[in-house]
Amino acid sequence: MVYKGIPISPGVAIGKVYLLKRESHQVHRRSILPNEIKNELSRFRKAVEDTRREILAVEDKVKKALSSKKSRIFEGYRLFLEDKMLIEETEGVIKEQRVNAEFAFSMQLNKIISEFKKIKNDYLKERARDISELGSRVMSNLMDKDDKVLWDNIPPSSVLVAYNITPADTTNMKSNNIRAFVTNIGGKTSHTAIVARALEIPAVTGIKDFSDIAESGQNIIVDGGNGIVITDPDEETVTNYKRERKRYLDEQHSLQKLLDLPAVSSDGTVFGVEANIEISEEISTALACGAEGIGLYRSEYMFINSVTIPSEEEQYAQYKTVCEKMLPYSVIIRTIDLGADKLTDTVKMPAEQNPMMGLRSIRLCFKLPQIFKTQIRALLRASSAGNLKIMIPMITNVSELKKVKTIINEIKKELEQEGLAFNANTPVGAMIEVPAAALAADLIAEEADFLSIGTNDLIQYTFAADRMNENVDYLYEAGNPALMRLIKFVIDEAHKKQKSVSMCGEMASDPAFTKILMGLGLDVFSMSAIAIPKIKKIIRTTSVKEAKEFADRFISGACL
Ligand code: PEP
Ligand code: MG
């Protein structure tokens, strides 16, 4: 069966489906050896005991807040945890059938739930839901609620299929040898897609109901460049795709020849090509792909991938390492851009009606001054170790930038008093990703040392089309004259103030737009490292003269 979705990360993968169903606890049958029985039983008893304790704690709270009558339901839960049919029989299954506790428990649980569902009494039927919820709690404790357990269960070389996948999940994939992934929802410039491209994991999204249609263990082909997914392919199709995969890898390989050549147009204009990174481990790939600097270090991933808020020392160590490794090149570290689709348990964010338009990014940092100031301290301290630039995301107006600069100046004074080294001239740049900021580029360029256009957000806010919503993907148009006019305005105004303009949104890595961006006068292209050779090749074979003519025609709408 062939499905067409949205291509979000190129490459071809052939593997077997692994359904990632986090909420419903995917359970696998695993045979155990006789000497493992004892351990399996004690894991199960501990999970039951932990659940009992959790329920007692909630019961206690409810008793205090409400009445003891309302807390009686918990008594029922606890009694159920002592139920012979559930507990003793689960233990019996572990011992006799020699299977893992998760499997034994889910078998018993399903048996009881289906018995309850047969009863023609609404009240008792309703209890089936309580039991299922309780079972879920036990299962969470059994699985340690830890993603790691889940990842460890996934056979290597699987193709992950899920309703949705978070950016943090994606960073886990590489180390777990996941070949590709397919999701029901998501957009090309979602952070999940960006991380997938950076880690070279082929991916397709936007296939409606795919996680319900696909079956675990099914053979699957993912063509990430074309957004095609094929389940149960025949032999001929597999052979064709193996050939396609080889062609793709050969093409990547041939681009390697360009690594050490400069990104200079055929008529002599030099452009910068830099890398976007999410984690410091990507530095080696960036250098290997010919990056001449880091144009965007998404520092929020340090927060997303950590169980506690990274301390000043931890951040300082990371930033310093990145700067040192990249010397003599510069490193633009963006202050944390959390919120919307980038969430973490470590930084609590309020639930909002419209998070993309809400308290995200620099707005959130203003609300959490301690976290922001700690990061600025770490960044300034690291500035003495290399060529570091600070970049502020989601700037909407000049006042925000001025406010940030005041905070930075205060921190500089603090560090001076403490006798800690930093580069007093550390450049501070602004990201242009909100249309209001683009239209005030002249005013922002006056305050900023450099500008960087974040097209991923700029497109969604310009066209009012959520970057993660596949239903409005058709409106999320990078190649629309309206957007190009905004970009032209930003570049022209910044240049009038002698400020350089880079682009770190995904548009910079799309070969379809290289020529027009050259024509508009963009100074630096910053992108996923693997895209650098391809973009460099276009720059080297295009003249600025022809690019300018093309840009003029495009902006006028003549190419529509
Ligand atoms: C952008 O919006 O273009 C950008 C680079 O920021 P992010 O994708 O991290 O939101
Ligand atoms: Mg952005």
Coordinates of C-alpha atoms and ligand atoms in Angstrom, one line a residue:
M1 CA 0.0 0.0 0.0
V2 CA 1.4 3.4 -0.9
Y3 CA 0.8 6.5 1.2
K4 CA 1.7 10.1 0.4
G5 CA 2.6 12.5 3.2
I6 CA 4.7 15.6 3.8
P7 CA 8.4 15.0 3.2
I8 CA 10.2 16.3 6.3
S9 CA 13.6 14.7 6.2
P10 CA 15.3 13.2 3.1
G11 CA 16.8 9.7 2.7
V12 CA 15.4 6.3 2.1
A13 CA 14.9 3.7 4.8
I14 CA 13.7 0.1 4.6
G15 CA 12.7 -1.6 7.9
K16 CA 10.0 -2.9 10.1
V17 CA 7.2 -0.9 11.7
Y18 CA 7.5 -0.2 15.4
L19 CA 4.3 1.4 16.8
L20 CA 5.1 4.0 19.4
K21 CA 2.0 4.1 21.6
R22 CA 3.3 5.8 24.7
E23 CA -0.1 6.5 26.4
S24 CA -1.4 3.0 26.1
H25 CA 1.8 1.4 27.3
Q26 CA 2.8 -0.9 24.5
V27 CA 3.5 -4.3 26.0
H28 CA 5.6 -7.0 24.5
R29 CA 5.7 -10.7 25.5
R30 CA 9.2 -11.6 26.6
S31 CA 10.1 -15.2 27.7
I32 CA 12.2 -15.3 30.8
L33 CA 14.6 -17.9 32.1
P34 CA 13.8 -19.9 35.3
N35 CA 16.4 -17.9 37.2
E36 CA 14.7 -14.6 36.2
I37 CA 11.4 -15.5 37.8
K38 CA 12.3 -14.2 41.2
N39 CA 13.4 -10.8 39.9
E40 CA 10.2 -10.5 37.7
L41 CA 8.0 -11.3 40.7
S42 CA 9.7 -8.7 42.8
R43 CA 9.5 -6.1 40.1
F44 CA 5.8 -6.7 39.9
R45 CA 5.3 -6.6 43.7
K46 CA 7.2 -3.4 43.9
A47 CA 5.1 -1.8 41.1
V48 CA 1.9 -2.8 43.0
E49 CA 3.3 -1.5 46.2
D50 CA 4.4 1.8 44.6
T51 CA 0.9 2.2 43.1
R52 CA -0.7 1.5 46.5
R53 CA 1.5 4.2 48.1
E54 CA 0.6 6.7 45.4
I55 CA -3.1 6.1 45.9
L56 CA -2.8 6.5 49.6
A57 CA -1.1 9.8 49.1
V58 CA -3.8 11.1 46.8
E59 CA -6.5 9.7 49.1
D60 CA -5.0 11.6 52.0
K61 CA -5.0 14.8 50.1
V62 CA -8.6 14.4 49.0
K63 CA -9.7 13.5 52.5
K64 CA -8.1 16.8 53.8
A65 CA -9.5 18.9 50.9
L66 CA -12.9 17.3 50.6
S67 CA -14.8 14.8 52.6
S68 CA -13.9 11.3 53.6
K69 CA -17.0 10.2 51.6
K70 CA -15.4 11.5 48.4
S71 CA -12.2 9.7 49.2
R72 CA -13.9 6.3 49.5
I73 CA -13.3 5.5 45.8
F74 CA -9.6 5.2 46.6
E75 CA -10.3 2.6 49.2
G76 CA -11.9 0.6 46.4
Y77 CA -8.8 1.1 44.3
R78 CA -6.6 -0.1 47.1
L79 CA -8.7 -3.2 47.7
F80 CA -8.5 -3.9 44.0
L81 CA -4.7 -3.9 44.3
E82 CA -5.1 -6.8 46.7
D83 CA -7.5 -8.7 44.4
K84 CA -6.6 -12.3 44.1
M85 CA -7.6 -12.6 40.5
L86 CA -5.3 -9.8 39.5
I87 CA -2.3 -10.1 41.8
E88 CA -2.0 -13.8 42.5
E89 CA -2.9 -14.9 39.0
T90 CA -0.5 -12.4 37.5
E91 CA 2.2 -14.0 39.7
G92 CA 1.0 -17.4 38.6
V93 CA 1.3 -16.5 34.9
I94 CA 4.8 -15.1 35.4
K95 CA 5.9 -18.4 37.2
E96 CA 4.1 -20.9 35.0
Q97 CA 4.3 -19.3 31.6
R98 CA 7.7 -17.8 32.2
V99 CA 6.9 -14.4 30.8
N100 CA 7.7 -10.8 31.7
A101 CA 5.6 -9.1 34.4
E102 CA 4.2 -6.5 32.0
F103 CA 2.8 -9.1 29.7
A104 CA 1.4 -11.3 32.5
F105 CA -0.2 -8.3 34.2
S106 CA -1.8 -6.9 31.0
M107 CA -3.2 -10.3 30.3
Q108 CA -4.9 -10.5 33.7
L109 CA -6.0 -6.9 33.5
N110 CA -7.7 -7.3 30.1
K111 CA -9.5 -10.5 31.3
I112 CA -11.0 -8.6 34.3
I113 CA -11.9 -5.6 32.2
S114 CA -13.7 -7.7 29.6
E115 CA -15.6 -9.5 32.4
F116 CA -16.8 -6.1 33.8
K117 CA -17.8 -4.9 30.4
K118 CA -20.1 -7.9 30.0
I119 CA -22.1 -6.9 33.1
K120 CA -25.4 -5.2 32.3
N121 CA -25.1 -2.6 35.0
D122 CA -24.0 0.9 34.2
Y123 CA -22.3 1.4 37.5
L124 CA -20.3 -1.7 37.3
K125 CA -19.5 -1.1 33.6
E126 CA -18.1 2.2 34.7
R127 CA -15.8 0.4 37.1
A128 CA -14.1 -1.1 34.1
R129 CA -12.7 2.3 33.3
D130 CA -11.4 2.7 36.9
I131 CA -9.7 -0.6 36.7
S132 CA -8.2 0.3 33.4
E133 CA -6.8 3.5 34.9
L134 CA -5.5 1.7 37.9
G135 CA -3.9 -0.9 35.7
S136 CA -2.2 2.0 33.7
R137 CA -0.7 3.3 36.9
V138 CA 0.7 -0.1 37.8
M139 CA 2.0 -0.5 34.3
S140 CA 3.7 2.9 34.5
N141 CA 5.5 1.9 37.7
L142 CA 6.4 -1.4 36.2
M143 CA 7.9 0.3 33.2
D144 CA 9.5 2.9 35.4
K145 CA 7.7 5.7 33.5
D146 CA 11.0 6.2 31.9
D147 CA 11.3 6.8 28.2
K148 CA 14.6 4.9 28.3
V149 CA 12.8 1.6 29.1
L150 CA 10.6 2.3 26.1
W151 CA 13.6 3.1 23.8
D152 CA 15.4 0.0 25.0
N153 CA 12.5 -2.1 24.0
I154 CA 12.6 -1.0 20.4
P155 CA 14.4 -3.4 18.1
P156 CA 17.3 -1.7 16.3
S157 CA 16.6 -0.8 12.7
S158 CA 12.9 -0.1 13.3
V159 CA 10.9 2.5 11.5
L160 CA 8.9 4.3 14.2
V161 CA 5.3 5.0 13.6
A162 CA 3.4 7.3 15.9
Y163 CA 0.5 9.8 16.1
N164 CA 3.1 12.5 16.9
I165 CA 6.7 12.6 17.9
T166 CA 8.3 15.3 20.1
P167 CA 11.7 16.9 19.3
A168 CA 13.1 15.3 22.4
D169 CA 12.0 11.8 21.1
T170 CA 13.8 12.6 17.9
T171 CA 17.1 13.3 19.6
N172 CA 16.8 9.8 21.2
M173 CA 16.4 8.1 17.9
K174 CA 20.0 8.3 16.6
S175 CA 21.5 6.5 19.6
N176 CA 18.7 3.9 19.4
N177 CA 19.4 3.1 15.7
I178 CA 15.9 4.0 14.5
R179 CA 16.0 4.0 10.7
A180 CA 13.1 6.5 10.0
F181 CA 9.8 7.7 11.4
V182 CA 6.3 8.3 10.1
T183 CA 3.7 10.4 12.0
N184 CA 0.1 11.3 11.5
I185 CA 0.6 15.0 12.2
G186 CA 3.3 17.6 11.9
G187 CA 4.8 20.1 9.5
K188 CA 8.0 20.6 7.5
T189 CA 9.4 23.2 9.8
S190 CA 8.3 21.7 13.1
H191 CA 11.2 21.2 15.5
T192 CA 10.7 17.5 15.2
A193 CA 11.4 17.8 11.5
I194 CA 14.4 20.1 12.0
V195 CA 16.0 17.6 14.4
A196 CA 15.3 14.7 12.1
R197 CA 17.1 16.5 9.3
A198 CA 20.0 17.4 11.5
L199 CA 20.4 13.8 12.6
E200 CA 19.8 12.5 9.1
I201 CA 16.8 10.4 10.0
P202 CA 14.4 10.0 7.0
A203 CA 10.9 11.1 8.0
V204 CA 7.4 11.6 6.6
T205 CA 4.5 13.2 8.4
G206 CA 0.9 14.2 7.8
I207 CA -0.4 10.7 6.8
K208 CA -3.9 10.7 8.3
D209 CA -4.6 7.8 10.8
F210 CA -1.3 6.1 9.8
S211 CA -0.6 5.0 13.4
D212 CA -3.9 3.2 13.4
I213 CA -3.4 1.6 10.0
A214 CA 0.2 0.4 10.3
E215 CA 0.9 -2.9 12.1
S216 CA 3.8 -3.7 14.3
G217 CA 6.4 -5.7 12.5
Q218 CA 5.1 -4.9 9.1
N219 CA 7.7 -4.3 6.3
I220 CA 7.9 -0.6 5.4
I221 CA 9.8 1.7 3.1
V222 CA 10.1 5.4 3.9
D223 CA 11.2 7.8 1.2
G224 CA 11.7 11.0 3.2
G225 CA 12.7 13.2 0.3
N226 CA 9.4 12.5 -1.6
G227 CA 7.1 12.0 1.4
I228 CA 6.2 8.4 0.3
V229 CA 5.6 5.5 2.6
I230 CA 5.0 2.0 1.4
T231 CA 3.8 -0.8 3.6
D232 CA 4.3 -4.5 2.7
P233 CA 6.3 -3.7 -0.5
D234 CA 6.9 -6.4 -3.0
E235 CA 10.4 -7.6 -3.9
E236 CA 10.7 -5.4 -7.0
T237 CA 9.8 -2.3 -5.0
V238 CA 12.3 -3.1 -2.3
T239 CA 15.0 -3.6 -5.0
N240 CA 14.1 -0.2 -6.6
Y241 CA 14.3 1.6 -3.3
K242 CA 17.6 0.0 -2.4
R243 CA 18.9 1.4 -5.6
E244 CA 17.4 4.8 -4.8
R245 CA 19.0 4.7 -1.3
K246 CA 22.4 4.0 -2.9
R247 CA 21.8 6.9 -5.4
Y248 CA 21.0 9.3 -2.5
L249 CA 24.1 8.2 -0.5
D250 CA 26.3 8.5 -3.6
E251 CA 25.0 12.0 -4.2
Q252 CA 25.8 13.0 -0.6
H253 CA 29.2 11.5 -1.1
S254 CA 30.0 13.4 -4.3
L255 CA 29.1 16.7 -2.6
Q256 CA 31.9 16.0 -0.1
K257 CA 34.3 17.3 -2.7
L258 CA 33.1 20.8 -2.1
L259 CA 33.9 20.8 1.6
D260 CA 37.0 22.8 1.6
L261 CA 36.0 25.2 -1.2
P262 CA 34.6 28.7 -0.3
A263 CA 31.0 29.6 -0.9
V264 CA 31.8 32.2 -3.6
S265 CA 29.4 33.0 -6.5
S266 CA 30.6 32.6 -10.1
D267 CA 31.1 36.4 -10.3
G268 CA 33.1 36.6 -7.1
T269 CA 30.8 37.5 -4.2
V270 CA 31.6 35.6 -1.0
F271 CA 28.7 34.3 1.1
G272 CA 28.9 32.7 4.6
V273 CA 27.7 29.2 5.1
E274 CA 27.2 28.2 8.7
A275 CA 25.5 25.4 10.6
N276 CA 22.5 25.2 12.9
I277 CA 23.0 22.8 15.8
E278 CA 20.8 21.6 18.6
I279 CA 23.3 19.7 20.7
S280 CA 27.0 20.2 21.1
E281 CA 27.7 16.7 19.7
E282 CA 26.7 18.0 16.2
I283 CA 29.9 20.2 16.1
S284 CA 32.0 17.4 14.5
T285 CA 29.3 16.9 11.7
A286 CA 29.2 20.7 11.2
L287 CA 32.9 20.9 10.7
A288 CA 33.0 17.8 8.6
C289 CA 30.3 19.3 6.3
G290 CA 32.3 22.5 5.8
A291 CA 30.5 24.9 8.2
E292 CA 32.3 28.2 8.6
G293 CA 30.7 28.9 11.9
I294 CA 27.6 28.1 13.9
G295 CA 24.8 30.4 12.8
L296 CA 22.3 29.1 15.3
Y297 CA 22.9 27.0 18.4
R298 CA 19.4 26.2 19.8
S299 CA 20.4 26.3 23.4
E300 CA 16.9 25.3 24.6
Y301 CA 17.8 21.7 23.7
M302 CA 20.1 21.6 26.7
F303 CA 17.0 22.3 28.8
I304 CA 14.8 19.9 26.9
N305 CA 17.2 17.0 27.2
S306 CA 17.9 17.5 30.9
V307 CA 15.9 16.4 34.0
T308 CA 16.8 19.5 36.0
I309 CA 17.4 23.1 34.9
P310 CA 21.0 23.3 33.7
S311 CA 23.1 25.3 36.2
E312 CA 25.3 28.2 35.3
E313 CA 28.4 26.0 35.5
E314 CA 26.9 23.3 33.3
Q315 CA 25.8 25.8 30.7
Y316 CA 29.1 27.7 30.8
A317 CA 31.0 24.4 30.3
Q318 CA 28.9 23.6 27.2
Y319 CA 29.0 27.0 25.6
K320 CA 32.8 27.2 26.2
T321 CA 33.4 23.8 24.6
V322 CA 31.4 24.7 21.5
C323 CA 33.2 28.0 21.1
E324 CA 36.6 26.4 21.6
K325 CA 35.9 23.6 19.2
M326 CA 34.7 26.1 16.5
L327 CA 37.7 28.5 16.7
P328 CA 38.5 30.6 14.7
Y329 CA 34.9 30.6 13.5
S330 CA 32.1 32.4 15.4
V331 CA 29.3 30.7 17.3
I332 CA 25.9 32.3 17.6
I333 CA 24.2 31.0 20.7
R334 CA 20.5 31.7 20.8
T335 CA 19.1 32.3 24.2
I336 CA 16.4 29.7 25.2
D337 CA 13.5 29.6 22.9
L338 CA 11.1 27.4 24.8
G339 CA 7.3 27.2 24.6
A340 CA 4.9 26.3 21.8
D341 CA 6.2 22.9 20.6
K342 CA 9.4 23.0 22.6
L343 CA 8.4 21.9 26.0
T344 CA 10.3 20.6 29.0
D345 CA 9.3 19.4 32.5
T346 CA 12.1 21.4 33.9
V347 CA 10.6 24.8 33.0
K348 CA 7.0 25.1 33.9
M349 CA 4.9 26.9 31.3
P350 CA 1.3 27.9 31.7
A351 CA -1.3 26.2 29.6
E352 CA -2.5 28.6 26.9
Q353 CA -5.2 28.8 24.3
N354 CA -2.8 29.6 21.6
P355 CA 0.8 28.8 22.6
M356 CA 2.4 29.8 19.3
M357 CA 1.2 33.3 19.9
G358 CA 1.7 33.2 23.6
L359 CA 4.3 33.2 26.2
R360 CA 7.1 31.6 24.3
S361 CA 10.8 32.4 23.7
I362 CA 12.1 35.7 24.9
R363 CA 8.6 36.5 26.3
L364 CA 8.9 33.5 28.6
C365 CA 12.4 34.5 29.5
F366 CA 11.2 37.9 30.7
K367 CA 8.7 36.1 32.9
L368 CA 11.5 33.8 34.3
P369 CA 14.3 36.4 34.9
Q370 CA 16.3 34.1 37.1
I371 CA 16.6 31.4 34.4
F372 CA 17.4 34.1 31.8
K373 CA 20.0 35.9 33.9
T374 CA 21.7 32.6 34.7
Q375 CA 22.0 31.9 31.0
I376 CA 23.3 35.3 30.2
R377 CA 26.0 34.9 32.9
A378 CA 27.0 31.6 31.4
L379 CA 27.1 33.0 27.9
L380 CA 29.1 36.1 28.8
R381 CA 31.6 34.0 30.8
A382 CA 32.0 31.6 27.8
S383 CA 32.6 34.6 25.5
S384 CA 36.1 34.9 26.7
A385 CA 36.8 31.4 25.3
G386 CA 36.1 32.1 21.7
N387 CA 34.2 34.0 19.1
L388 CA 30.7 34.0 20.7
K389 CA 27.7 36.0 19.7
I390 CA 24.4 36.2 21.6
M391 CA 21.2 36.0 19.7
I392 CA 17.7 36.8 21.0
P393 CA 14.7 34.8 19.5
M394 CA 11.2 36.1 18.7
I395 CA 11.9 39.8 19.2
T396 CA 8.7 41.6 18.4
N397 CA 9.7 45.3 19.0
V398 CA 12.7 47.5 19.7
S399 CA 11.7 47.8 23.4
E400 CA 12.2 44.1 23.9
L401 CA 15.7 44.3 22.5
K402 CA 16.5 47.3 24.6
K403 CA 15.3 45.5 27.7
V404 CA 17.5 42.5 26.9
K405 CA 20.5 44.8 26.5
T406 CA 19.8 46.4 29.8
I407 CA 19.9 43.0 31.5
I408 CA 23.1 42.0 29.7
N409 CA 24.7 45.3 30.8
E410 CA 23.7 44.6 34.4
I411 CA 25.2 41.1 34.2
K412 CA 28.4 42.5 32.8
K413 CA 28.7 44.8 35.8
E414 CA 28.1 41.8 38.1
L415 CA 30.8 39.7 36.5
E416 CA 33.2 42.6 36.6
Q417 CA 32.6 43.0 40.3
E418 CA 33.2 39.3 40.8
G419 CA 36.4 39.5 38.7
L420 CA 35.1 37.0 36.1
A421 CA 36.4 37.3 32.6
F422 CA 34.2 38.0 29.6
N423 CA 34.3 39.8 26.2
A424 CA 32.8 43.2 26.9
N425 CA 32.1 43.6 23.1
T426 CA 30.1 40.4 22.7
P427 CA 27.8 41.1 19.8
V428 CA 24.0 40.9 20.5
G429 CA 21.8 40.1 17.5
A430 CA 18.1 39.8 17.0
M431 CA 16.1 37.1 15.2
I432 CA 13.6 38.4 12.8
E433 CA 10.7 35.9 12.9
V434 CA 7.7 38.1 13.7
P435 CA 6.3 40.2 10.8
A436 CA 6.2 43.3 13.1
A437 CA 9.9 43.0 13.7
A438 CA 10.6 42.5 10.0
L439 CA 8.7 45.7 9.2
A440 CA 10.7 47.5 11.9
A441 CA 14.0 46.1 10.7
D442 CA 15.5 49.6 10.4
L443 CA 14.8 50.3 14.0
I444 CA 15.9 46.9 15.2
A445 CA 19.1 47.0 13.1
E446 CA 19.9 50.3 14.9
E447 CA 20.0 48.4 18.3
A448 CA 21.3 45.0 17.2
D449 CA 24.8 44.0 16.1
F450 CA 23.4 41.6 13.5
L451 CA 20.1 40.2 12.3
S452 CA 19.1 36.6 11.6
I453 CA 15.9 35.8 9.7
G454 CA 14.0 32.9 11.2
T455 CA 11.8 31.9 8.3
N456 CA 10.2 29.0 10.1
D457 CA 8.3 31.3 12.4
L458 CA 8.3 34.3 10.0
I459 CA 6.3 32.2 7.5
Q460 CA 3.8 30.9 9.9
Y461 CA 3.1 34.4 11.4
T462 CA 3.0 36.1 8.0
F463 CA 0.5 33.6 6.4
A464 CA -1.3 32.8 9.7
A465 CA -0.6 29.1 9.1
D466 CA 0.7 27.0 12.0
R467 CA 4.0 25.5 11.1
M468 CA 3.0 22.2 12.7
N469 CA -0.4 21.8 11.2
E470 CA -0.5 19.7 8.1
N471 CA -4.0 20.9 7.2
V472 CA -2.7 24.4 6.5
D473 CA 0.6 23.3 5.0
Y474 CA -0.6 24.6 1.6
L475 CA -0.6 28.1 2.9
Y476 CA 2.8 27.8 4.6
E477 CA 4.5 29.2 1.5
A478 CA 8.2 29.9 1.5
G479 CA 8.0 30.8 -2.2
N480 CA 5.5 33.5 -2.0
P481 CA 6.4 37.1 -3.1
A482 CA 4.8 38.5 0.1
L483 CA 7.4 36.7 2.2
M484 CA 10.2 37.7 -0.2
R485 CA 9.2 41.3 0.0
L486 CA 9.5 41.2 3.8
I487 CA 12.9 39.5 3.5
K488 CA 14.1 42.1 1.0
F489 CA 13.0 44.9 3.3
V490 CA 14.9 43.4 6.3
I491 CA 18.1 42.9 4.3
D492 CA 18.0 46.4 2.7
E493 CA 17.3 48.2 6.0
A494 CA 20.0 46.3 7.9
H495 CA 22.5 47.0 5.1
K496 CA 21.7 50.7 5.3
K497 CA 22.8 50.5 8.9
Q498 CA 25.9 48.4 8.0
K499 CA 24.6 45.3 9.8
S500 CA 24.9 41.9 8.4
V501 CA 21.9 39.6 7.8
S502 CA 21.9 35.9 8.0
M503 CA 19.1 33.4 7.6
C504 CA 18.8 30.5 10.0
G505 CA 15.3 29.3 9.1
E506 CA 14.9 26.2 7.0
M507 CA 14.6 28.3 3.9
A508 CA 18.3 28.8 4.0
S509 CA 18.8 25.0 3.4
D510 CA 16.3 24.7 0.6
P511 CA 18.1 24.7 -2.9
A512 CA 14.9 26.2 -4.4
F513 CA 15.6 29.5 -2.7
T514 CA 19.4 29.9 -2.8
K515 CA 19.4 31.9 -6.0
I516 CA 16.7 34.3 -4.9
L517 CA 18.3 34.8 -1.5
M518 CA 21.7 35.5 -3.2
G519 CA 19.9 38.1 -5.3
L520 CA 18.3 39.7 -2.3
G521 CA 21.8 40.2 -0.8
L522 CA 21.6 37.8 2.1
D523 CA 25.1 37.6 3.7
V524 CA 25.1 34.3 5.5
F525 CA 23.2 31.0 5.0
S526 CA 22.8 29.0 8.2
M527 CA 21.4 25.5 8.0
S528 CA 21.5 21.8 9.1
A529 CA 25.1 20.8 8.5
I530 CA 24.3 18.1 5.9
A531 CA 22.6 20.7 3.6
I532 CA 25.8 22.9 3.4
P533 CA 27.5 21.1 0.4
K534 CA 24.4 21.2 -1.7
I535 CA 23.8 24.9 -1.1
K536 CA 27.5 25.7 -1.6
K537 CA 27.3 24.0 -5.0
I538 CA 24.5 26.3 -6.1
I539 CA 26.3 29.4 -4.8
R540 CA 29.4 28.5 -6.6
T541 CA 27.6 28.0 -10.0
T542 CA 25.4 31.1 -9.8
S543 CA 26.3 34.7 -10.5
V544 CA 25.0 37.4 -8.3
K545 CA 24.0 39.4 -11.4
E546 CA 21.6 36.7 -12.7
A547 CA 20.4 36.1 -9.1
K548 CA 19.5 39.8 -8.8
E549 CA 17.5 39.7 -12.0
F550 CA 15.7 36.6 -10.9
A551 CA 14.9 38.1 -7.4
D552 CA 13.5 41.3 -9.0
R553 CA 11.2 39.3 -11.3
F554 CA 10.2 37.0 -8.4
I555 CA 9.3 39.9 -6.1
S556 CA 7.2 41.6 -8.8
G557 CA 5.1 38.4 -8.9
A558 CA 6.2 37.7 -12.5
C559 CA 7.1 34.1 -11.6
L560 CA 3.6 33.2 -10.3
Ligands
PEP1 C1 12.9 30.0 12.8 O1 11.9 30.3 13.4 O2 13.2 30.1 11.6 C2 14.1 29.5 13.6 C3 15.2 29.3 13.2 O3 13.8 29.2 14.9 P1 13.1 27.8 15.4 O4 12.9 27.0 14.2 O5 14.0 27.2 16.4 O6 11.8 28.3 15.9
MG2 MG 11.8 30.4 15.5

